[in-house]
Short mmCIF file of C-alpha atoms in Angstrom, two decimals:
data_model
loop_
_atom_site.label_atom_id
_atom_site.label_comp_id
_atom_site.label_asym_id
_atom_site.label_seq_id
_atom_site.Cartn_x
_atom_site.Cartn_y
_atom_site.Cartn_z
CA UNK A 1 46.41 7.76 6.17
CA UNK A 2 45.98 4.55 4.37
CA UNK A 3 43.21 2.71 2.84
CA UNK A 4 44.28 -0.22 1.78
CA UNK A 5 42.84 -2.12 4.67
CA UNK A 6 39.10 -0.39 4.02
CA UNK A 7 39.55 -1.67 0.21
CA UNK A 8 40.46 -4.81 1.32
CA UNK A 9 37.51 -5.61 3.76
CA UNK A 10 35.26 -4.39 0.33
CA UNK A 11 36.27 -6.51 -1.19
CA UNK A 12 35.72 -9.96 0.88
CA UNK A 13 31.74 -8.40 1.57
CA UNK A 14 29.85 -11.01 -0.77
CA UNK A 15 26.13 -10.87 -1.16
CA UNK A 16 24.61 -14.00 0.19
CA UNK A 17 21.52 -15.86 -1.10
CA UNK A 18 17.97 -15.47 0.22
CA UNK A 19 16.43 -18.31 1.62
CA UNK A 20 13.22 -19.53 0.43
CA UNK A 21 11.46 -18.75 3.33
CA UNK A 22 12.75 -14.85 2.50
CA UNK A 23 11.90 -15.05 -0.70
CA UNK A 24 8.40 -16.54 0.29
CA UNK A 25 7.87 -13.19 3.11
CA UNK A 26 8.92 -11.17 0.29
CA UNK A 27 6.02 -12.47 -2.09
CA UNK A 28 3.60 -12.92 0.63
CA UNK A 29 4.03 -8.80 1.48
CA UNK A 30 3.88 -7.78 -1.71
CA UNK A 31 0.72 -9.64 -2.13
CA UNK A 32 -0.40 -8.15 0.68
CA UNK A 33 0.40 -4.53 -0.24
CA UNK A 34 -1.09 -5.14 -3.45
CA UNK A 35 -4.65 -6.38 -2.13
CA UNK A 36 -4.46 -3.44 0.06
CA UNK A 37 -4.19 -0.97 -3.10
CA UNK A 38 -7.18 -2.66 -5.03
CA UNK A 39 -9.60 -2.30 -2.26
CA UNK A 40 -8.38 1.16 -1.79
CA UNK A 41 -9.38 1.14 -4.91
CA UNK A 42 -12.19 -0.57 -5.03
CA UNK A 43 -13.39 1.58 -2.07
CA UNK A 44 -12.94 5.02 -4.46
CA UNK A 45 -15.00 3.70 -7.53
CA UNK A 46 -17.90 2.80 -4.95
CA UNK A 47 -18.12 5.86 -2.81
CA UNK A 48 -19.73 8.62 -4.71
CA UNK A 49 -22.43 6.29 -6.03
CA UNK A 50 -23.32 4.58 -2.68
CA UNK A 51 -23.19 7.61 -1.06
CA UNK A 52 -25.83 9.55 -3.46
CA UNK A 53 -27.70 6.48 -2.94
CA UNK A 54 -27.93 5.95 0.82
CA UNK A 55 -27.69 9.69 2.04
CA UNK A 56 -31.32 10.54 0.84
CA UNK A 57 -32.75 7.04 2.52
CA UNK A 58 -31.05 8.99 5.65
CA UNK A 59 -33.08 12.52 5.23
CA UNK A 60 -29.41 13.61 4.07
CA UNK A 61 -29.37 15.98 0.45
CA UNK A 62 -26.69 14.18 -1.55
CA UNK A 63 -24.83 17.56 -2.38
CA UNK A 64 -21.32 17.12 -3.13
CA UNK A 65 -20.60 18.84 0.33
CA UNK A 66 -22.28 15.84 1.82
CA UNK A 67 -21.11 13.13 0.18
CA UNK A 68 -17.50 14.27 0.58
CA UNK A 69 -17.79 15.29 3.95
CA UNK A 70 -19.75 11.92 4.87
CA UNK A 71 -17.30 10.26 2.26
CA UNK A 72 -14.46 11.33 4.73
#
């Protein structure tokens, strides 16, 4: 069995350049992804305290069985 025809399609596979519209997609998903994270974020700073907050104004106790399960 030979391989010298798999080596030689190898080697004529070049890498070709990414347009600047990909490139563009590529920053404008990352950005995405990475506004997505921060209000994840965001979200998990502001739960605990809203929820021990607005769970009493509801006739809920704000027990930390409460606020997780109303938490989600």
């Amino acid at each position: 069995m030979s391989t010298a025809g798999i080596q030689q399609k190898a080697q004529t596979i070049r890498a070709t350049p990414l347009t600047r519209n990909q490139v563009r997609g590529f920053w404008a998903s990352w950005g995405g992804w990475t506004l997505d994270g921060m209000d994840s974020f965001i979200y998990a700073l502001v739960l605990v305290p809203s929820l021990r907050e607005l769970l009493p104004r509801s006739g809920i106790e704000a027990t930390k069985g409460n606020v997780g399960y109303y938490g989600g």
